[in-house]
PDB file of C-alpha atoms and ligand atoms in Angstrom:
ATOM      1  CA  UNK A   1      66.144  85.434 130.549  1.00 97.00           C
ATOM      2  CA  UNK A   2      64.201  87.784 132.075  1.00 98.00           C
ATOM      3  CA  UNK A   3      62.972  87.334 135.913  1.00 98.00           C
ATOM      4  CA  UNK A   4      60.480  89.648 137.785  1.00 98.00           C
ATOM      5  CA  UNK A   5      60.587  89.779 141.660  1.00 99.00           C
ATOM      6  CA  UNK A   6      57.320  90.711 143.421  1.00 98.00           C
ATOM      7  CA  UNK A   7      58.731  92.159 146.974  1.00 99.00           C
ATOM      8  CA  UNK A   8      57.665  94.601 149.922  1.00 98.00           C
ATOM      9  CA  UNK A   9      61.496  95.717 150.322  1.00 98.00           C
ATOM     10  CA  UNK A  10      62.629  96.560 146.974  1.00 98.00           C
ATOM     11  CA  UNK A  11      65.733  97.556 147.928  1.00 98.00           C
ATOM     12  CA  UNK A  12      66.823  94.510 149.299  1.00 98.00           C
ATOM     13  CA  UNK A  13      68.295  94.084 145.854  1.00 98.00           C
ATOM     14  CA  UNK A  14      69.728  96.645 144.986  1.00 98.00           C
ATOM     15  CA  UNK A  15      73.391  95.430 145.920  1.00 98.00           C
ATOM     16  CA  UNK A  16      73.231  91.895 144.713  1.00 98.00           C
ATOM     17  CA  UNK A  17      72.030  93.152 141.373  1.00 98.00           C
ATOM     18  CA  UNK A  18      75.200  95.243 140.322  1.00 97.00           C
ATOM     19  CA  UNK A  19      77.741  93.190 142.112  1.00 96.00           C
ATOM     20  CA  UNK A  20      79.712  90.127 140.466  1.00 94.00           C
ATOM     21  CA  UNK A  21      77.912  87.765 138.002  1.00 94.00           C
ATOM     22  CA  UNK A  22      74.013  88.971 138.389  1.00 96.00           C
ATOM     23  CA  UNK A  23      75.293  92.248 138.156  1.00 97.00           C
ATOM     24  CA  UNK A  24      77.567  91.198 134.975  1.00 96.00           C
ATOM     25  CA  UNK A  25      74.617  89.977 133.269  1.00 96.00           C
ATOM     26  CA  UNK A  26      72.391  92.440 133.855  1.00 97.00           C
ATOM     27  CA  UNK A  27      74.735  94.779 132.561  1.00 97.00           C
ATOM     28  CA  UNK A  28      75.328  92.649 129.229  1.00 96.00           C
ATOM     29  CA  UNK A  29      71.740  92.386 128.960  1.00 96.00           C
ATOM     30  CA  UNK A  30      72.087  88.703 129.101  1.00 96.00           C
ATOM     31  CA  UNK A  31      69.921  88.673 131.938  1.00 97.00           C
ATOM     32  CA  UNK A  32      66.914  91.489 132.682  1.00 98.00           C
ATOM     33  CA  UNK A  33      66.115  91.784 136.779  1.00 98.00           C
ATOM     34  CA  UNK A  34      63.257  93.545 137.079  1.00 98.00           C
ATOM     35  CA  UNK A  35      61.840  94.241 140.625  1.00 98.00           C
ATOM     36  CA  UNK A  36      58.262  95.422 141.646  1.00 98.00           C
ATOM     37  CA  UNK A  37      57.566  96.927 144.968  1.00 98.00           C
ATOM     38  CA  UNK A  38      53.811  95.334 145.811  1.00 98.00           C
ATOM     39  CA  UNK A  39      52.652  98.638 147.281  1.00 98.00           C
ATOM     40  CA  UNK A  40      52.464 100.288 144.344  1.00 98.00           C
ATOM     41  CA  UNK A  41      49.695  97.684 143.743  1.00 98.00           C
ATOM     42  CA  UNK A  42      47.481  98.755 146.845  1.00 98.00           C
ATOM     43  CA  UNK A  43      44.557 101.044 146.127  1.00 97.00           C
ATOM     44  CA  UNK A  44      43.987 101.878 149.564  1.00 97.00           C
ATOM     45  CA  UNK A  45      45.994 104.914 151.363  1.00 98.00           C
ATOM     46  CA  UNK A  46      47.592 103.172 153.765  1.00 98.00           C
ATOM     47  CA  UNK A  47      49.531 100.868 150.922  1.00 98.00           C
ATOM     48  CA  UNK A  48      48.279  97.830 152.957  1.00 98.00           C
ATOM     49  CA  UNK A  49      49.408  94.700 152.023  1.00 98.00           C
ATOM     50  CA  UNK A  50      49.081  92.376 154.718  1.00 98.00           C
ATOM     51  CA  UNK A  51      45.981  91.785 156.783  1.00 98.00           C
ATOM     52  CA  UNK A  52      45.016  88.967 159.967  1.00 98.00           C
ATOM     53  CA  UNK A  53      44.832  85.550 159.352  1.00 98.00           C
ATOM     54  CA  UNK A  54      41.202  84.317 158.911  1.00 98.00           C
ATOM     55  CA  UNK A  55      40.558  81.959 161.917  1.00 98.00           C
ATOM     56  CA  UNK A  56      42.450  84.099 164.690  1.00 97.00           C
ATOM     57  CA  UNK A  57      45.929  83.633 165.888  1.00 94.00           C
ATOM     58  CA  UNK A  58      48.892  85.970 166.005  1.00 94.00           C
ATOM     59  CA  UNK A  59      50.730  87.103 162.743  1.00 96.00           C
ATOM     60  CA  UNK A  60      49.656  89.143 159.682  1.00 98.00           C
ATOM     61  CA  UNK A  61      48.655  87.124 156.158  1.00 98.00           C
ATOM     62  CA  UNK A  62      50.245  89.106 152.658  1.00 98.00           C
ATOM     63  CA  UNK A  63      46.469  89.905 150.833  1.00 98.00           C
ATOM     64  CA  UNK A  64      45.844  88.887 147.650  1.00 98.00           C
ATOM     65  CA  UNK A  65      44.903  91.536 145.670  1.00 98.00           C
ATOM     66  CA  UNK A  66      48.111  93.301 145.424  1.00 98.00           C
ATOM     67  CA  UNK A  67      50.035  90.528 144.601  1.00 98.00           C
ATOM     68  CA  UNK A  68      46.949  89.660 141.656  1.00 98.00           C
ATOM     69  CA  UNK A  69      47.760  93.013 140.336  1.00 98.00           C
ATOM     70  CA  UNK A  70      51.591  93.239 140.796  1.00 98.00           C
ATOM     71  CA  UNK A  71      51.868  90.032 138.821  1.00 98.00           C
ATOM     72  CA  UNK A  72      48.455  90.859 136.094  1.00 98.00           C
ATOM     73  CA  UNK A  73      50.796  94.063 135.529  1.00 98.00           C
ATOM     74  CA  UNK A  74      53.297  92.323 133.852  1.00 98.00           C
ATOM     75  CA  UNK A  75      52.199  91.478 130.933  1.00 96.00           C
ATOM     76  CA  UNK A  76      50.813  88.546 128.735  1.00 97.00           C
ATOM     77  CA  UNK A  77      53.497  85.551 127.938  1.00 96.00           C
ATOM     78  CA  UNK A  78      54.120  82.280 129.451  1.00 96.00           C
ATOM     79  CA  UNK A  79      55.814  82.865 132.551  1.00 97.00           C
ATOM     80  CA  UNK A  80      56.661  80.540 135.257  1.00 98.00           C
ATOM     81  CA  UNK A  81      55.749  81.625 138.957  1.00 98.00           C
ATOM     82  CA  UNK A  82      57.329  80.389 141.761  1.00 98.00           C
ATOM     83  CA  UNK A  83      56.375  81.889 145.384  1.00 98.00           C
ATOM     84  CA  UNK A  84      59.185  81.610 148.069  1.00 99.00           C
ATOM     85  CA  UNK A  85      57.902  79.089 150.897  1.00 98.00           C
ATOM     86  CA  UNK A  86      59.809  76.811 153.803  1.00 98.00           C
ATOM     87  CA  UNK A  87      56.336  74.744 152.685  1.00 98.00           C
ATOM     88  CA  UNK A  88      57.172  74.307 149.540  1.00 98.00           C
ATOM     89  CA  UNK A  89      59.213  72.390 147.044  1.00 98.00           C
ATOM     90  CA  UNK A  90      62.846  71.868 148.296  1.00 98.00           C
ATOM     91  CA  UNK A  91      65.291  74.066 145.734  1.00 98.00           C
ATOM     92  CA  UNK A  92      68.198  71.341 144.157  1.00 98.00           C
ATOM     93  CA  UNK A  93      70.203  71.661 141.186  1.00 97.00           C
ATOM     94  CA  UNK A  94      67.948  69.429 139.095  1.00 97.00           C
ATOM     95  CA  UNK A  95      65.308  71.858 139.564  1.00 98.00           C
ATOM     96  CA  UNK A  96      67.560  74.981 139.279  1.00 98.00           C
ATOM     97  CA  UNK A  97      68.814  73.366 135.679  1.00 97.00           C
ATOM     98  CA  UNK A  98      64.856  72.965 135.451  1.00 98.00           C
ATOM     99  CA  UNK A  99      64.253  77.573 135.660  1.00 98.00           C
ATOM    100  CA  UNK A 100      67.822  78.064 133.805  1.00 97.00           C
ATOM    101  CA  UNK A 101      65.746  77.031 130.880  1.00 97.00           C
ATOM    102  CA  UNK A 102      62.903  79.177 131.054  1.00 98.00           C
ATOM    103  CA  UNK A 103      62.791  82.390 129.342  1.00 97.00           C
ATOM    104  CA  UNK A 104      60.471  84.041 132.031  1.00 98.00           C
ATOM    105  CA  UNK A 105      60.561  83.521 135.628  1.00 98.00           C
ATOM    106  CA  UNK A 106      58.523  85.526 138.315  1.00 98.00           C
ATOM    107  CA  UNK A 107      59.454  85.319 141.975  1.00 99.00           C
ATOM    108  CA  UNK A 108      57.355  86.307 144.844  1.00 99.00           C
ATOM    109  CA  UNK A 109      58.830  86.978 148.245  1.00 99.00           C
ATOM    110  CA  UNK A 110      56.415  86.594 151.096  1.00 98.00           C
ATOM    111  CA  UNK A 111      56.836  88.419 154.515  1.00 98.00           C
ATOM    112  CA  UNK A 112      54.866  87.630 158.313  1.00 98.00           C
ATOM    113  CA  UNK A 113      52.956  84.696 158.298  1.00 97.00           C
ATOM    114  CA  UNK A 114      53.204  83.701 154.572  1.00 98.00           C
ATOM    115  CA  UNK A 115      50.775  85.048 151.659  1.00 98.00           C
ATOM    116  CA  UNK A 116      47.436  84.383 151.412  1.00 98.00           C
ATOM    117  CA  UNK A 117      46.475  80.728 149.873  1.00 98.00           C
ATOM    118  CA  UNK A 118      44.859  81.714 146.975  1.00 98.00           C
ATOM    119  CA  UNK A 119      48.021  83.472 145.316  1.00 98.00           C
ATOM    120  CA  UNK A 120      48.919  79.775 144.659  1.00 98.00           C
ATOM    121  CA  UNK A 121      45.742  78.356 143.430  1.00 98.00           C
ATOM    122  CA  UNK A 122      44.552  81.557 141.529  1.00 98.00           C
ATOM    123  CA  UNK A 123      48.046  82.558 139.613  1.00 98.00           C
ATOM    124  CA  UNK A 124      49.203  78.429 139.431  1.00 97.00           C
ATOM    125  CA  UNK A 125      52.053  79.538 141.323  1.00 98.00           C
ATOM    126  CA  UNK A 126      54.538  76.803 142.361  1.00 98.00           C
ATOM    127  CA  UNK A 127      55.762  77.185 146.371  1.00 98.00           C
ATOM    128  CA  UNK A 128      59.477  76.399 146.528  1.00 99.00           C
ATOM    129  CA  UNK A 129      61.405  76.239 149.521  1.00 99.00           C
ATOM    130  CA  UNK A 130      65.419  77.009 149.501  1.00 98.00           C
ATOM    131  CA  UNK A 131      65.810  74.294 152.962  1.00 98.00           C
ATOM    132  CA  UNK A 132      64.203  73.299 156.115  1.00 98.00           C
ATOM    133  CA  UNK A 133      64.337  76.267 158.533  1.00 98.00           C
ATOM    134  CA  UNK A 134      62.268  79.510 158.576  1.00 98.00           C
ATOM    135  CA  UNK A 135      63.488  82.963 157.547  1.00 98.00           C
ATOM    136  CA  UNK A 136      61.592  86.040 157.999  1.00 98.00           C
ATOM    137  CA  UNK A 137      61.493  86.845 154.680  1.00 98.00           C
ATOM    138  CA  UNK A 138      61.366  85.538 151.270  1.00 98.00           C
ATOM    139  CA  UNK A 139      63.611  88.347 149.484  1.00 99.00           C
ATOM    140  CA  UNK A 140      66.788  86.185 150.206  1.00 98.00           C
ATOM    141  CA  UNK A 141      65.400  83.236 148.992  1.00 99.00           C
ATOM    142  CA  UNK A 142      64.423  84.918 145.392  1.00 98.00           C
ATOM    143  CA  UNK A 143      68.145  85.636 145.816  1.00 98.00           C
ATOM    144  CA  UNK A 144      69.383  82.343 146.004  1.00 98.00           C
ATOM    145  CA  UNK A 145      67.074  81.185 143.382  1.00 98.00           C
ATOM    146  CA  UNK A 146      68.007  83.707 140.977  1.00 98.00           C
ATOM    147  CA  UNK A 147      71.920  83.125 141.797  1.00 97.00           C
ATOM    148  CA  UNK A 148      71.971  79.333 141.170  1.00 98.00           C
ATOM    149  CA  UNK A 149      69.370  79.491 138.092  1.00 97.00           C
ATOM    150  CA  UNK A 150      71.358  82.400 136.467  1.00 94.00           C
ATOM    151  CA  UNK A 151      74.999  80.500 136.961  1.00 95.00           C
ATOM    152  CA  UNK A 152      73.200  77.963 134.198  1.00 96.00           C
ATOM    153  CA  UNK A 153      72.013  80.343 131.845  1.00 94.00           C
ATOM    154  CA  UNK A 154      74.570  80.286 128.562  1.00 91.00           C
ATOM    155  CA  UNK A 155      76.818  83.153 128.385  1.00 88.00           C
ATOM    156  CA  UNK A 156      76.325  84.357 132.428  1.00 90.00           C
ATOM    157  CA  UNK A 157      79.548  82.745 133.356  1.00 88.00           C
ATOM    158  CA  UNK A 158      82.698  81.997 131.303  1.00 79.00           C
ATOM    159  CA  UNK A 159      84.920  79.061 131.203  1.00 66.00           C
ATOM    160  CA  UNK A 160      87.149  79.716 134.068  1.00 52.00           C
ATOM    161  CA  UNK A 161      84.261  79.818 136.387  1.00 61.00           C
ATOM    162  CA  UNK A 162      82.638  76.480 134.524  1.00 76.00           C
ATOM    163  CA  UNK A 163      79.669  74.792 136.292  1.00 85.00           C
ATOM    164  CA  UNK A 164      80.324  71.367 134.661  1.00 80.00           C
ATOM    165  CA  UNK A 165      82.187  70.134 137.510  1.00 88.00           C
ATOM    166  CA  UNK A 166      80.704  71.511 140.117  1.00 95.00           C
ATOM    167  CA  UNK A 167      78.976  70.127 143.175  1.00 97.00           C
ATOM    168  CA  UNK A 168      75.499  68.143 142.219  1.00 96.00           C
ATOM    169  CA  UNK A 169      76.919  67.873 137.830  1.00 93.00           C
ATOM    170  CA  UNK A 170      76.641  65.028 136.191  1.00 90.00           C
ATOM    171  CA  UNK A 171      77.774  62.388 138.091  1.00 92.00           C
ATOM    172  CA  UNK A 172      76.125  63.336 141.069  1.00 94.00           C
ATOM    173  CA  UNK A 173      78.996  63.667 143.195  1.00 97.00           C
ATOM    174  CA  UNK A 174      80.403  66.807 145.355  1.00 98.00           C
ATOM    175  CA  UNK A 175      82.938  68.828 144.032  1.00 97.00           C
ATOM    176  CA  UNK A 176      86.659  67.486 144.620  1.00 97.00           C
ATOM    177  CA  UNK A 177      88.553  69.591 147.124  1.00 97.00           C
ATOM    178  CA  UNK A 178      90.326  72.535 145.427  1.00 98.00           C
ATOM    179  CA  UNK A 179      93.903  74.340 145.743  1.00 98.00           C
ATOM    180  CA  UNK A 180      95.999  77.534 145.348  1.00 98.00           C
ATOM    181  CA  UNK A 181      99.229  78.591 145.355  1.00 98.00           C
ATOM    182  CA  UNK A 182     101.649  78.599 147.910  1.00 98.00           C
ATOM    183  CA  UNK A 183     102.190  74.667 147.604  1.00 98.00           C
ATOM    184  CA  UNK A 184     102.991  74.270 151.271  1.00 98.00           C
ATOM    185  CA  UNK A 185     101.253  76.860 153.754  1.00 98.00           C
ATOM    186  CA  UNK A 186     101.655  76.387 157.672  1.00 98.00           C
ATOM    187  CA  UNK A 187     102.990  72.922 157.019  1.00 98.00           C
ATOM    188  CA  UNK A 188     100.139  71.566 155.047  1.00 98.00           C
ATOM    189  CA  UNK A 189     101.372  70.604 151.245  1.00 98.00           C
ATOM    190  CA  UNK A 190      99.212  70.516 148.391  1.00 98.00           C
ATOM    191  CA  UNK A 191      99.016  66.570 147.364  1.00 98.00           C
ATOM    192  CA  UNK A 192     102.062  66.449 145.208  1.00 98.00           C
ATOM    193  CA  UNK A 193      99.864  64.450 142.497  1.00 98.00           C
ATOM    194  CA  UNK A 194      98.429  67.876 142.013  1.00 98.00           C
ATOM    195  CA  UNK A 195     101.878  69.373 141.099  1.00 98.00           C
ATOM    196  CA  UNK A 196     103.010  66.373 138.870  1.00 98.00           C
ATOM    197  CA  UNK A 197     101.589  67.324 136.089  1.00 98.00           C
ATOM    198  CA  UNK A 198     100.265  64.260 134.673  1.00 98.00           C
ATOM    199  CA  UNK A 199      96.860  65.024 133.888  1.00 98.00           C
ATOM    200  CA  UNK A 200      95.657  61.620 134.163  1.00 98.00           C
ATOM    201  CA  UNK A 201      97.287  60.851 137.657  1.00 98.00           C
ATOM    202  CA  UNK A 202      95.145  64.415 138.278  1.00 98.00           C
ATOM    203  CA  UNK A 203      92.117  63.235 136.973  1.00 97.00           C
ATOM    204  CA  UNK A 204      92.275  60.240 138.922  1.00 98.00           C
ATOM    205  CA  UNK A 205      93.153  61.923 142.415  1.00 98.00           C
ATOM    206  CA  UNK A 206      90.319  64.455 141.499  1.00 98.00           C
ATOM    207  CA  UNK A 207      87.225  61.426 140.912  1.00 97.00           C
ATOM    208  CA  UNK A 208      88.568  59.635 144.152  1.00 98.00           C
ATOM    209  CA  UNK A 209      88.842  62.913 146.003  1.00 98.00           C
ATOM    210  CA  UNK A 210      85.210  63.656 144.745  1.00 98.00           C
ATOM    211  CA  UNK A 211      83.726  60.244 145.591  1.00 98.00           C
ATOM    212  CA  UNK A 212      85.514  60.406 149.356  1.00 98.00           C
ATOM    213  CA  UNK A 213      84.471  63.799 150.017  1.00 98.00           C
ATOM    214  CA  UNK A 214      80.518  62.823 149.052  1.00 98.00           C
ATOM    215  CA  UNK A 215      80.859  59.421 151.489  1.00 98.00           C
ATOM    216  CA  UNK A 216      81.690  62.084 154.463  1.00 98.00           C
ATOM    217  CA  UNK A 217      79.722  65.017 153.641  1.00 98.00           C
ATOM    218  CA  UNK A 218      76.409  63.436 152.197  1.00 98.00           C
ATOM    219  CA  UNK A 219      76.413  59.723 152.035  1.00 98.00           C
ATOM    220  CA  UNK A 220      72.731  60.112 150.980  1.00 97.00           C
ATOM    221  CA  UNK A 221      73.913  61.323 147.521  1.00 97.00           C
ATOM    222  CA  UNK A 222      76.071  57.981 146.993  1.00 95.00           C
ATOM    223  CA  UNK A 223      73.111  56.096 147.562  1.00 92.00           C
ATOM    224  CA  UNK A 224      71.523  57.459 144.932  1.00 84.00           C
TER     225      UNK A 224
HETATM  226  N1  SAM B   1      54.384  80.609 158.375  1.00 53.07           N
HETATM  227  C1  SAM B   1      55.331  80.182 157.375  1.00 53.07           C
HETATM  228  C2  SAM B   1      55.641  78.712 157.571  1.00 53.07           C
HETATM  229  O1  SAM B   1      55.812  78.298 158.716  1.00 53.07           O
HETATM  230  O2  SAM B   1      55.743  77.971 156.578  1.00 53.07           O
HETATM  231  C3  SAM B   1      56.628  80.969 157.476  1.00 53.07           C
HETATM  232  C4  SAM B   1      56.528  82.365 156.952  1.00 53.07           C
HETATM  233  S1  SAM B   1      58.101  83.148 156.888  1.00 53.07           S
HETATM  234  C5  SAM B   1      58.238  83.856 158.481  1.00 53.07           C
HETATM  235  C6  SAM B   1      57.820  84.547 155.867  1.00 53.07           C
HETATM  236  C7  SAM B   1      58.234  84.379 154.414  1.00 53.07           C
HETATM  237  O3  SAM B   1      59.625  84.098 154.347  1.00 53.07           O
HETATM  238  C8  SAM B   1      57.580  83.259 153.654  1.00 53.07           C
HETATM  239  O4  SAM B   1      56.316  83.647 153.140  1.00 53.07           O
HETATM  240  C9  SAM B   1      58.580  82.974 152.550  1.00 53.07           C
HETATM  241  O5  SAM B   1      58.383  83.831 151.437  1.00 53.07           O
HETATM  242  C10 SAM B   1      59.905  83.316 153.212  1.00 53.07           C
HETATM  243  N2  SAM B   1      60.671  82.131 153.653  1.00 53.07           N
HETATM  244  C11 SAM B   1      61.045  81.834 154.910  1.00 53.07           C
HETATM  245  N3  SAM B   1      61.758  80.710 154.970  1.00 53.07           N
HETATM  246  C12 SAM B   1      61.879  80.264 153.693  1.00 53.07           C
HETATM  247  C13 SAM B   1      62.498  79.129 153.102  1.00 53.07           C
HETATM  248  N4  SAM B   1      63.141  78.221 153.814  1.00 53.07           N
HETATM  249  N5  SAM B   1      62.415  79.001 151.756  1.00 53.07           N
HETATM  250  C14 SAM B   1      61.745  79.903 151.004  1.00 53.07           C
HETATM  251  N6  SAM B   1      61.117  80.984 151.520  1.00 53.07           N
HETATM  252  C15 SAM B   1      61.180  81.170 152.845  1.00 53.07           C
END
């Protein structure tokens, strides 16, 4: 998959791109990160990028034309564009297995008050928000994004870190609570169905787990 980021703070990324699994796949080529600094795509000599907001009020607006050039720099192939928003689409796993599947993804981070309106309209970019508060910047966001979409793309992570059961799968349940060695730690034991080895017994504890967990952490998702 390849993914191109659209930023004003490059460098942002530079340590969440070689560490752990992004950095893993970028090194196996499995995945190809490629970010653009939006000044270079100012003609002016001040490298401006943002400008005041038509209509008055306080805050600057990210201009257009940068961002039309940034992203017309790329090159010709169906891409899908998503701009990072708190107005926009709410991120969830059904839409992150949605992006695993794309081959070509391009992420804009916005900065002040937001990017101008017509980024959206003119490029058919789709706003997506990762929750309901406001951050001052959208270069986290394309982080998150990128994280949860990458997890799904084949060959980014192996078995023992499988997504299949995680949180939000199949069966639309939370994950089931999880444990390590030592089997008793401060006085609090492991659940000795855990230690039994009889897989079905585990199985079992695991889907009830799962379902009681989901009733007192999101009863919404039962619901559904
Ligand atoms: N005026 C905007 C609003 O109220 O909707 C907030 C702009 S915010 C300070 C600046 C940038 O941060 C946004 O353009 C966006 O790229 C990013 N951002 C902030 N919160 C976000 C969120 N929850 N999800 C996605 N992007 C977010």
């Amino acid at each position: 998959m390849r993914v191109d980021v659209l930023t004003i703070f490059p460098s942002i990324f530079d340590s969440p791109l070689r560490e752990s699994l992004l950095g893993k796949a970028i090194d196996a080529g499995t995945l190809d990160v490629r970010v653009h600094d939006v000044r270079d795509h100012t003609t002016d000599r001040h490298r401006q990028v943002d400008d005041e907001s038509y209509g008055g009020g306080p805050g600057m607006v990210m201009k257009p034309e940068p961002i039309f050039r940034a992203f017309e720099s790329l090159g010709d192939g169906p891409k899908r564009l998503l701009v990072m928003s708190p107005a926009g689409r709410r991120l969830d796993q059904e839409l992150v297995r949605e992006l695993s599947k794309e081959p070509w993804l391009v992420l804009i981070a916005g900065r002040y008050e937001g990017i101008d309106e017509r980024v959206v309209e003119g490029l058919g970019a789709e706003e997506v928000s990762i929750g309901d508060y406001v951050l001052s910047g959208g270069e986290l966001p394309v982080l998150v994004v990128l994280e949860a979409v990458t997890r799904l793309v084949p060959g980014v992570i192996g078995r023992e870190e499988s997504h299949e059961r995680d949180s939000f799968g199949a069966d639309g349940l939370l994950d089931h609570p999880h444990y390590t060695r030592p089997a008793e730690f401060r006085g609090m034991r492991v659940p000795d169905v855990l230690l039994s080895g009889d897989h079905a017994a585990v199985e079992r504890w695991r889907r009830e787990a799962a379902v009681e967990k989901t009733r007192r952490n999101r009863p919404d998702l039962l619901e559904r």
